[in-house]
mmCIF file with all atom_site columns, C-alpha atoms in Angstrom:
data_model
loop_
_atom_site.group_PDB
_atom_site.id
_atom_site.type_symbol
_atom_site.label_atom_id
_atom_site.label_alt_id
_atom_site.label_comp_id
_atom_site.label_asym_id
_atom_site.label_entity_id
_atom_site.label_seq_id
_atom_site.pdbx_PDB_ins_code
_atom_site.Cartn_x
_atom_site.Cartn_y
_atom_site.Cartn_z
_atom_site.occupancy
_atom_site.B_iso_or_equiv
_atom_site.pdbx_formal_charge
_atom_site.auth_seq_id
_atom_site.auth_comp_id
_atom_site.auth_asym_id
_atom_site.auth_atom_id
_atom_site.pdbx_PDB_model_num
ATOM 1   C CA . MET A 1 1   ? 0.069   0.169   0.068   1.00 41.00 ? 9   MET A CA 1
ATOM 2   C CA . ILE A 1 2   ? 3.013   2.418   0.878   1.00 45.00 ? 10  ILE A CA 1
ATOM 3   C CA . TYR A 1 3   ? 4.149   1.482   -2.720  1.00 41.00 ? 11  TYR A CA 1
ATOM 4   C CA . LEU A 1 4   ? 1.062   2.507   -4.344  1.00 42.00 ? 12  LEU A CA 1
ATOM 5   C CA . ILE A 1 5   ? 0.722   6.000   -2.169  1.00 44.00 ? 13  ILE A CA 1
ATOM 6   C CA . SER A 1 6   ? 4.271   6.797   -3.242  1.00 45.00 ? 14  SER A CA 1
ATOM 7   C CA . LEU A 1 7   ? 3.120   6.019   -7.100  1.00 42.00 ? 15  LEU A CA 1
ATOM 8   C CA . ILE A 1 8   ? 0.419   8.611   -6.509  1.00 45.00 ? 16  ILE A CA 1
ATOM 9   C CA . LYS A 1 9   ? 2.547   11.120  -5.926  1.00 46.00 ? 17  LYS A CA 1
ATOM 10  C CA . HIS A 1 10  ? 5.160   10.535  -8.997  1.00 44.00 ? 18  HIS A CA 1
ATOM 11  C CA . ARG A 1 11  ? 3.144   8.732   -11.468 1.00 46.00 ? 19  ARG A CA 1
ATOM 12  C CA . SER A 1 12  ? 0.214   9.510   -13.596 1.00 45.00 ? 20  SER A CA 1
ATOM 13  C CA . LEU A 1 13  ? -2.959  8.418   -13.072 1.00 39.00 ? 21  LEU A CA 1
ATOM 14  C CA . PHE A 1 14  ? -2.960  5.790   -16.180 1.00 40.00 ? 22  PHE A CA 1
ATOM 15  C CA . THR A 1 15  ? -0.001  4.378   -14.763 1.00 40.00 ? 23  THR A CA 1
ATOM 16  C CA . ILE A 1 16  ? -1.729  3.806   -11.563 1.00 38.00 ? 24  ILE A CA 1
ATOM 17  C CA . LEU A 1 17  ? -4.730  2.307   -13.475 1.00 36.00 ? 25  LEU A CA 1
ATOM 18  C CA . ILE A 1 18  ? -2.550  -0.220  -15.097 1.00 37.00 ? 26  ILE A CA 1
ATOM 19  C CA . ILE A 1 19  ? -0.844  -1.530  -12.214 1.00 36.00 ? 27  ILE A CA 1
ATOM 20  C CA . ILE A 1 20  ? -4.266  -1.707  -10.328 1.00 35.00 ? 28  ILE A CA 1
ATOM 21  C CA . LEU A 1 21  ? -5.532  -3.996  -13.360 1.00 35.00 ? 29  LEU A CA 1
ATOM 22  C CA . VAL A 1 22  ? -2.558  -6.048  -13.347 1.00 36.00 ? 30  VAL A CA 1
ATOM 23  C CA . TYR A 1 23  ? -2.561  -6.649  -9.614  1.00 36.00 ? 31  TYR A CA 1
ATOM 24  C CA . GLY A 1 24  ? -6.168  -6.653  -9.587  1.00 37.00 ? 32  GLY A CA 1
ATOM 25  C CA . THR A 1 25  ? -6.577  -9.795  -11.585 1.00 36.00 ? 33  THR A CA 1
ATOM 26  C CA . SER A 1 26  ? -5.669  -13.332 -10.533 1.00 36.00 ? 34  SER A CA 1
ATOM 27  C CA . CYS A 1 27  ? -3.790  -14.099 -13.783 1.00 37.00 ? 35  CYS A CA 1
ATOM 28  C CA . THR A 1 28  ? -0.183  -13.016 -14.575 1.00 35.00 ? 36  THR A CA 1
ATOM 29  C CA . LEU A 1 29  ? 1.323   -13.029 -17.949 1.00 35.00 ? 37  LEU A CA 1
ATOM 30  C CA . VAL A 1 30  ? 4.624   -14.450 -17.934 1.00 33.00 ? 38  VAL A CA 1
ATOM 31  C CA . GLY A 1 31  ? 7.311   -15.280 -20.393 1.00 30.00 ? 39  GLY A CA 1
ATOM 32  C CA . SER A 1 32  ? 8.181   -14.382 -24.335 1.00 30.00 ? 40  SER A CA 1
ATOM 33  C CA . GLU A 1 33  ? 6.050   -14.819 -27.116 1.00 38.00 ? 41  GLU A CA 1
ATOM 34  C CA . SER A 1 34  ? 8.217   -18.248 -27.854 1.00 36.00 ? 42  SER A CA 1
ATOM 35  C CA . GLY A 1 35  ? 7.700   -19.832 -24.633 1.00 48.00 ? 43  GLY A CA 1
ATOM 36  C CA . ARG A 1 36  ? 4.457   -18.057 -23.660 1.00 54.00 ? 44  ARG A CA 1
ATOM 37  C CA . TYR A 1 37  ? 2.369   -19.412 -20.854 1.00 62.00 ? 45  TYR A CA 1
ATOM 38  C CA . VAL A 1 38  ? -0.225  -17.916 -18.139 1.00 65.00 ? 46  VAL A CA 1
ATOM 39  C CA . ASP A 1 39  ? -0.610  -18.320 -14.599 1.00 66.00 ? 47  ASP A CA 1
ATOM 40  C CA . ALA A 1 40  ? -4.046  -18.358 -13.144 1.00 67.00 ? 48  ALA A CA 1
ATOM 41  C CA . GLY A 1 41  ? -4.533  -17.562 -9.342  1.00 64.00 ? 49  GLY A CA 1
ATOM 42  C CA . ASN A 1 42  ? -1.382  -19.666 -8.758  1.00 72.00 ? 50  ASN A CA 1
ATOM 43  C CA . GLN A 1 43  ? -3.470  -22.826 -9.832  1.00 83.00 ? 51  GLN A CA 1
ATOM 44  C CA . LEU A 1 44  ? -3.280  -23.294 -13.178 1.00 88.00 ? 52  LEU A CA 1
ATOM 45  C CA . ARG A 1 45  ? -0.465  -22.746 -16.046 1.00 90.00 ? 53  ARG A CA 1
ATOM 46  C CA . ILE A 1 46  ? -1.875  -22.621 -19.450 1.00 91.00 ? 54  ILE A CA 1
ATOM 47  C CA . SER A 1 47  ? 0.247   -22.819 -22.638 1.00 92.00 ? 55  SER A CA 1
ATOM 48  C CA . LEU A 1 48  ? -0.474  -22.508 -26.353 1.00 94.00 ? 56  LEU A CA 1
ATOM 49  C CA . GLU A 1 49  ? 2.081   -24.204 -28.842 1.00 95.00 ? 57  GLU A CA 1
ATOM 50  C CA . LEU A 1 50  ? 1.760   -24.643 -32.687 1.00 96.00 ? 58  LEU A CA 1
ATOM 51  C CA . ASN A 1 51  ? 3.509   -27.422 -34.339 1.00 96.00 ? 59  ASN A CA 1
ATOM 52  C CA . LYS A 1 52  ? 4.245   -24.956 -37.354 1.00 95.00 ? 60  LYS A CA 1
ATOM 53  C CA . THR A 1 53  ? 4.167   -20.961 -37.631 1.00 95.00 ? 61  THR A CA 1
ATOM 54  C CA . GLU A 1 54  ? 4.295   -20.933 -41.556 1.00 96.00 ? 62  GLU A CA 1
ATOM 55  C CA . ILE A 1 55  ? 1.687   -22.955 -43.713 1.00 96.00 ? 63  ILE A CA 1
ATOM 56  C CA . GLU A 1 56  ? 0.512   -23.235 -47.020 1.00 95.00 ? 64  GLU A CA 1
ATOM 57  C CA . PRO A 1 57  ? -3.094  -22.186 -48.160 1.00 93.00 ? 65  PRO A CA 1
ATOM 58  C CA . ASN A 1 58  ? -5.067  -25.511 -47.630 1.00 92.00 ? 66  ASN A CA 1
ATOM 59  C CA . LYS A 1 59  ? -2.672  -27.172 -45.327 1.00 95.00 ? 67  LYS A CA 1
ATOM 60  C CA . LYS A 1 60  ? -2.997  -27.896 -41.302 1.00 95.00 ? 68  LYS A CA 1
ATOM 61  C CA . LEU A 1 61  ? -1.444  -26.822 -38.462 1.00 95.00 ? 69  LEU A CA 1
ATOM 62  C CA . VAL A 1 62  ? -2.114  -28.286 -34.867 1.00 95.00 ? 70  VAL A CA 1
ATOM 63  C CA . ALA A 1 63  ? -2.504  -25.801 -31.959 1.00 95.00 ? 71  ALA A CA 1
ATOM 64  C CA . THR A 1 64  ? -1.930  -27.738 -28.457 1.00 95.00 ? 72  THR A CA 1
ATOM 65  C CA . TYR A 1 65  ? -3.634  -25.957 -25.630 1.00 94.00 ? 73  TYR A CA 1
ATOM 66  C CA . THR A 1 66  ? -2.314  -27.279 -22.028 1.00 94.00 ? 74  THR A CA 1
ATOM 67  C CA . ILE A 1 67  ? -3.670  -26.577 -18.781 1.00 93.00 ? 75  ILE A CA 1
ATOM 68  C CA . ARG A 1 68  ? -1.322  -27.801 -15.993 1.00 94.00 ? 76  ARG A CA 1
ATOM 69  C CA . ASN A 1 69  ? -2.193  -27.974 -12.203 1.00 94.00 ? 77  ASN A CA 1
ATOM 70  C CA . ILE A 1 70  ? 0.374   -26.383 -10.278 1.00 92.00 ? 78  ILE A CA 1
ATOM 71  C CA . SER A 1 71  ? -1.243  -26.174 -7.140  1.00 91.00 ? 79  SER A CA 1
ATOM 72  C CA . ARG A 1 72  ? -0.695  -28.632 -4.054  1.00 92.00 ? 80  ARG A CA 1
ATOM 73  C CA . SER A 1 73  ? -4.391  -30.132 -4.303  1.00 92.00 ? 81  SER A CA 1
ATOM 74  C CA . PRO A 1 74  ? -6.490  -31.310 -7.367  1.00 95.00 ? 82  PRO A CA 1
ATOM 75  C CA . VAL A 1 75  ? -8.594  -28.853 -8.981  1.00 93.00 ? 83  VAL A CA 1
ATOM 76  C CA . ILE A 1 76  ? -12.046 -29.103 -10.745 1.00 93.00 ? 84  ILE A CA 1
ATOM 77  C CA . LEU A 1 77  ? -12.517 -26.533 -13.414 1.00 93.00 ? 85  LEU A CA 1
ATOM 78  C CA . THR A 1 78  ? -16.460 -25.374 -14.454 1.00 93.00 ? 86  THR A CA 1
ATOM 79  C CA . THR A 1 79  ? -16.942 -24.394 -17.695 1.00 92.00 ? 87  THR A CA 1
ATOM 80  C CA . SER A 1 80  ? -19.550 -22.712 -19.882 1.00 89.00 ? 88  SER A CA 1
ATOM 81  C CA . PRO A 1 81  ? -20.275 -23.440 -22.359 1.00 86.00 ? 89  PRO A CA 1
ATOM 82  C CA . PRO A 1 82  ? -18.988 -27.332 -21.489 1.00 87.00 ? 90  PRO A CA 1
ATOM 83  C CA . HIS A 1 83  ? -16.101 -27.150 -23.778 1.00 87.00 ? 91  HIS A CA 1
ATOM 84  C CA . ILE A 1 84  ? -12.516 -26.075 -22.486 1.00 90.00 ? 92  ILE A CA 1
ATOM 85  C CA . ALA A 1 85  ? -11.665 -22.910 -24.712 1.00 91.00 ? 93  ALA A CA 1
ATOM 86  C CA . ASP A 1 86  ? -12.994 -21.021 -27.586 1.00 89.00 ? 94  ASP A CA 1
ATOM 87  C CA . ALA A 1 87  ? -10.694 -20.780 -30.621 1.00 91.00 ? 95  ALA A CA 1
ATOM 88  C CA . VAL A 1 88  ? -10.669 -17.867 -32.794 1.00 92.00 ? 96  VAL A CA 1
ATOM 89  C CA . THR A 1 89  ? -8.315  -16.550 -35.860 1.00 94.00 ? 97  THR A CA 1
ATOM 90  C CA . ARG A 1 90  ? -7.873  -12.933 -36.839 1.00 95.00 ? 98  ARG A CA 1
ATOM 91  C CA . LYS A 1 91  ? -6.330  -11.514 -39.689 1.00 95.00 ? 99  LYS A CA 1
ATOM 92  C CA . ASP A 1 92  ? -5.783  -7.420  -39.236 1.00 95.00 ? 100 ASP A CA 1
ATOM 93  C CA . GLY A 1 93  ? -8.015  -7.838  -36.080 1.00 92.00 ? 101 GLY A CA 1
ATOM 94  C CA . GLU A 1 94  ? -10.790 -9.347  -38.317 1.00 95.00 ? 102 GLU A CA 1
ATOM 95  C CA . ILE A 1 95  ? -12.208 -12.367 -37.293 1.00 93.00 ? 103 ILE A CA 1
ATOM 96  C CA . ILE A 1 96  ? -11.190 -15.201 -40.157 1.00 92.00 ? 104 ILE A CA 1
ATOM 97  C CA . PRO A 1 97  ? -13.158 -18.541 -39.808 1.00 90.00 ? 105 PRO A CA 1
ATOM 98  C CA . LEU A 1 98  ? -10.639 -20.829 -40.967 1.00 93.00 ? 106 LEU A CA 1
ATOM 99  C CA . VAL A 1 99  ? -11.840 -24.801 -41.264 1.00 93.00 ? 107 VAL A CA 1
ATOM 100 C CA . GLY A 1 100 ? -11.440 -26.283 -37.945 1.00 88.00 ? 108 GLY A CA 1
ATOM 101 C CA . THR A 1 101 ? -11.271 -23.289 -35.358 1.00 72.00 ? 109 THR A CA 1
ATOM 102 C CA . GLY A 1 102 ? -13.930 -22.802 -33.122 1.00 71.00 ? 110 GLY A CA 1
ATOM 103 C CA . SER A 1 103 ? -15.466 -25.288 -30.418 1.00 66.00 ? 111 SER A CA 1
ATOM 104 C CA . GLY A 1 104 ? -18.639 -26.391 -29.374 1.00 66.00 ? 112 GLY A CA 1
ATOM 105 C CA . GLY A 1 105 ? -20.844 -29.051 -28.074 1.00 65.00 ? 113 GLY A CA 1
ATOM 106 C CA . PRO A 1 106 ? -24.069 -29.586 -26.497 1.00 69.00 ? 114 PRO A CA 1
ATOM 107 C CA . GLY A 1 107 ? -24.727 -28.525 -22.838 1.00 74.00 ? 115 GLY A CA 1
ATOM 108 C CA . ILE A 1 108 ? -24.642 -25.683 -20.592 1.00 84.00 ? 116 ILE A CA 1
ATOM 109 C CA . PHE A 1 109 ? -21.657 -26.466 -18.287 1.00 89.00 ? 117 PHE A CA 1
ATOM 110 C CA . GLY A 1 110 ? -18.626 -28.613 -18.557 1.00 90.00 ? 118 GLY A CA 1
ATOM 111 C CA . TYR A 1 111 ? -16.670 -30.200 -15.497 1.00 92.00 ? 119 TYR A CA 1
ATOM 112 C CA . TYR A 1 112 ? -12.817 -31.062 -15.758 1.00 93.00 ? 120 TYR A CA 1
ATOM 113 C CA . TYR A 1 113 ? -10.733 -32.507 -12.967 1.00 95.00 ? 121 TYR A CA 1
ATOM 114 C CA . ILE A 1 114 ? -6.811  -32.149 -13.235 1.00 95.00 ? 122 ILE A CA 1
ATOM 115 C CA . GLY A 1 115 ? -4.998  -33.792 -10.321 1.00 96.00 ? 123 GLY A CA 1
ATOM 116 C CA . THR A 1 116 ? -2.123  -32.364 -8.608  1.00 94.00 ? 124 THR A CA 1
ATOM 117 C CA . GLY A 1 117 ? 0.839   -31.935 -10.766 1.00 94.00 ? 125 GLY A CA 1
ATOM 118 C CA . GLU A 1 118 ? -1.040  -33.175 -13.644 1.00 96.00 ? 126 GLU A CA 1
ATOM 119 C CA . LYS A 1 119 ? -2.238  -31.660 -17.206 1.00 95.00 ? 127 LYS A CA 1
ATOM 120 C CA . MET A 1 120 ? -5.276  -31.564 -19.452 1.00 95.00 ? 128 MET A CA 1
ATOM 121 C CA . VAL A 1 121 ? -4.167  -31.293 -23.213 1.00 95.00 ? 129 VAL A CA 1
ATOM 122 C CA . THR A 1 122 ? -6.693  -30.141 -26.110 1.00 92.00 ? 130 THR A CA 1
ATOM 123 C CA . GLU A 1 123 ? -5.762  -30.112 -29.655 1.00 93.00 ? 131 GLU A CA 1
ATOM 124 C CA . TYR A 1 124 ? -7.118  -27.916 -32.470 1.00 93.00 ? 132 TYR A CA 1
ATOM 125 C CA . VAL A 1 125 ? -6.695  -28.906 -35.841 1.00 93.00 ? 133 VAL A CA 1
ATOM 126 C CA . ILE A 1 126 ? -6.537  -25.804 -38.074 1.00 93.00 ? 134 ILE A CA 1
ATOM 127 C CA . GLU A 1 127 ? -6.412  -25.572 -41.711 1.00 94.00 ? 135 GLU A CA 1
ATOM 128 C CA . ALA A 1 128 ? -5.484  -22.653 -43.867 1.00 95.00 ? 136 ALA A CA 1
ATOM 129 C CA . LYS A 1 129 ? -8.683  -22.464 -45.849 1.00 95.00 ? 137 LYS A CA 1
ATOM 130 C CA . THR A 1 130 ? -12.161 -20.998 -45.497 1.00 93.00 ? 138 THR A CA 1
ATOM 131 C CA . SER A 1 131 ? -15.544 -22.629 -45.945 1.00 90.00 ? 139 SER A CA 1
ATOM 132 C CA . ARG A 1 132 ? -19.161 -21.423 -47.025 1.00 90.00 ? 140 ARG A CA 1
ATOM 133 C CA . PHE A 1 133 ? -22.288 -23.082 -47.500 1.00 92.00 ? 141 PHE A CA 1
ATOM 134 C CA . ASP A 1 134 ? -23.459 -22.770 -51.188 1.00 92.00 ? 142 ASP A CA 1
ATOM 135 C CA . PHE A 1 135 ? -27.444 -22.528 -51.063 1.00 94.00 ? 143 PHE A CA 1
ATOM 136 C CA . ASP A 1 136 ? -27.645 -23.087 -54.850 1.00 94.00 ? 144 ASP A CA 1
ATOM 137 C CA . THR A 1 137 ? -25.741 -26.290 -54.707 1.00 93.00 ? 145 THR A CA 1
ATOM 138 C CA . GLN A 1 138 ? -26.620 -27.367 -51.157 1.00 94.00 ? 146 GLN A CA 1
ATOM 139 C CA . SER A 1 139 ? -22.709 -27.895 -50.642 1.00 94.00 ? 147 SER A CA 1
ATOM 140 C CA . ILE A 1 140 ? -19.845 -26.360 -48.911 1.00 92.00 ? 148 ILE A CA 1
ATOM 141 C CA . ILE A 1 141 ? -17.472 -24.676 -50.855 1.00 93.00 ? 149 ILE A CA 1
ATOM 142 C CA . TYR A 1 142 ? -13.863 -24.304 -49.531 1.00 94.00 ? 150 TYR A CA 1
ATOM 143 C CA . THR A 1 143 ? -11.340 -21.500 -50.600 1.00 94.00 ? 151 THR A CA 1
ATOM 144 C CA . PRO A 1 144 ? -7.820  -21.136 -49.714 1.00 95.00 ? 152 PRO A CA 1
ATOM 145 C CA . ALA A 1 145 ? -6.834  -18.610 -46.840 1.00 94.00 ? 153 ALA A CA 1
ATOM 146 C CA . GLU A 1 146 ? -5.447  -15.532 -47.934 1.00 94.00 ? 154 GLU A CA 1
ATOM 147 C CA . LYS A 1 147 ? -1.642  -15.213 -47.506 1.00 96.00 ? 155 LYS A CA 1
ATOM 148 C CA . GLY A 1 148 ? -0.611  -12.771 -44.382 1.00 96.00 ? 156 GLY A CA 1
ATOM 149 C CA . ALA A 1 149 ? -0.030  -13.024 -40.680 1.00 97.00 ? 157 ALA A CA 1
ATOM 150 C CA . TYR A 1 150 ? -2.789  -14.612 -38.470 1.00 97.00 ? 158 TYR A CA 1
ATOM 151 C CA . ALA A 1 151 ? -3.442  -14.671 -34.695 1.00 96.00 ? 159 ALA A CA 1
ATOM 152 C CA . LEU A 1 152 ? -5.029  -17.719 -32.837 1.00 95.00 ? 160 LEU A CA 1
ATOM 153 C CA . ASN A 1 153 ? -6.629  -16.311 -30.047 1.00 93.00 ? 161 ASN A CA 1
ATOM 154 C CA . LEU A 1 154 ? -8.152  -19.336 -27.335 1.00 91.00 ? 162 LEU A CA 1
ATOM 155 C CA . SER A 1 155 ? -9.898  -18.131 -24.725 1.00 89.00 ? 163 SER A CA 1
ATOM 156 C CA . ALA A 1 156 ? -10.750 -20.387 -21.829 1.00 89.00 ? 164 ALA A CA 1
ATOM 157 C CA . ASN A 1 157 ? -14.311 -20.976 -20.948 1.00 90.00 ? 165 ASN A CA 1
ATOM 158 C CA . VAL A 1 158 ? -13.310 -21.580 -17.037 1.00 89.00 ? 166 VAL A CA 1
ATOM 159 C CA . GLY A 1 159 ? -15.522 -19.468 -14.773 1.00 88.00 ? 167 GLY A CA 1
ATOM 160 C CA . LEU A 1 160 ? -14.666 -21.716 -11.527 1.00 89.00 ? 168 LEU A CA 1
ATOM 161 C CA . ILE A 1 161 ? -11.885 -23.286 -10.289 1.00 88.00 ? 169 ILE A CA 1
ATOM 162 C CA . ASN A 1 162 ? -13.059 -25.405 -7.170  1.00 89.00 ? 170 ASN A CA 1
ATOM 163 C CA . ASP A 1 163 ? -16.216 -23.221 -6.835  1.00 87.00 ? 171 ASP A CA 1
ATOM 164 C CA . GLN A 1 164 ? -14.098 -19.919 -6.722  1.00 87.00 ? 172 GLN A CA 1
ATOM 165 C CA . GLN A 1 165 ? -14.717 -17.470 -9.556  1.00 88.00 ? 173 GLN A CA 1
ATOM 166 C CA . ILE A 1 166 ? -11.759 -16.863 -11.394 1.00 84.00 ? 174 ILE A CA 1
ATOM 167 C CA . ARG A 1 167 ? -10.988 -15.271 -14.732 1.00 82.00 ? 175 ARG A CA 1
ATOM 168 C CA . VAL A 1 168 ? -8.682  -16.884 -17.144 1.00 83.00 ? 176 VAL A CA 1
ATOM 169 C CA . PRO A 1 169 ? -6.994  -14.755 -20.022 1.00 82.00 ? 177 PRO A CA 1
ATOM 170 C CA . GLU A 1 170 ? -7.023  -15.068 -23.487 1.00 88.00 ? 178 GLU A CA 1
ATOM 171 C CA . ILE A 1 171 ? -3.712  -16.568 -24.975 1.00 92.00 ? 179 ILE A CA 1
ATOM 172 C CA . GLU A 1 172 ? -2.439  -16.159 -28.462 1.00 93.00 ? 180 GLU A CA 1
ATOM 173 C CA . LYS A 1 173 ? -0.133  -17.279 -31.186 1.00 95.00 ? 181 LYS A CA 1
ATOM 174 C CA . LEU A 1 174 ? 0.951   -16.016 -34.292 1.00 96.00 ? 182 LEU A CA 1
ATOM 175 C CA . PHE A 1 175 ? 1.376   -17.807 -37.691 1.00 97.00 ? 183 PHE A CA 1
ATOM 176 C CA . TRP A 1 176 ? 2.090   -17.030 -41.176 1.00 97.00 ? 184 TRP A CA 1
ATOM 177 C CA . ILE A 1 177 ? -0.076  -18.541 -44.199 1.00 96.00 ? 185 ILE A CA 1
ATOM 178 C CA . LYS A 1 178 ? 2.484   -18.462 -47.519 1.00 94.00 ? 186 LYS A CA 1
#
């Protein structure tokens, strides 16, 4: 608190708001782009890895989303909707629904148990193409994705860890379509 008071005397209001936002959440972003992971509430370590960072149009890459329990006791994650995370791809800030991204499934809630020191791994296969439904032919038409830089964003649907509310931040990885 004394540190915060000294900041008030020497820093702008904007800096103080940033510090409050960073310390006010229970999640901390750690590491560099290549080895990036997120610690959520000192209970989970979350990472996202891509098997490739450059792919040709119509080719696939695999994104591996790992949640590791780093606490001293088992955790139960409650999600809504029931899948663990939503995957979205963006190009220049615009959502581009590449084939394979997204999530889904029926239900309202999902429950996931992760023992002490254990991890849960979910893979997302992403293809460098888009699809659309052609109403005239009643078929799906695939188109190679545009060349350029893309961001894969995974947003965890976890709202509760052991019945305690938590906010798990979105994690992002960049990849390129040649």
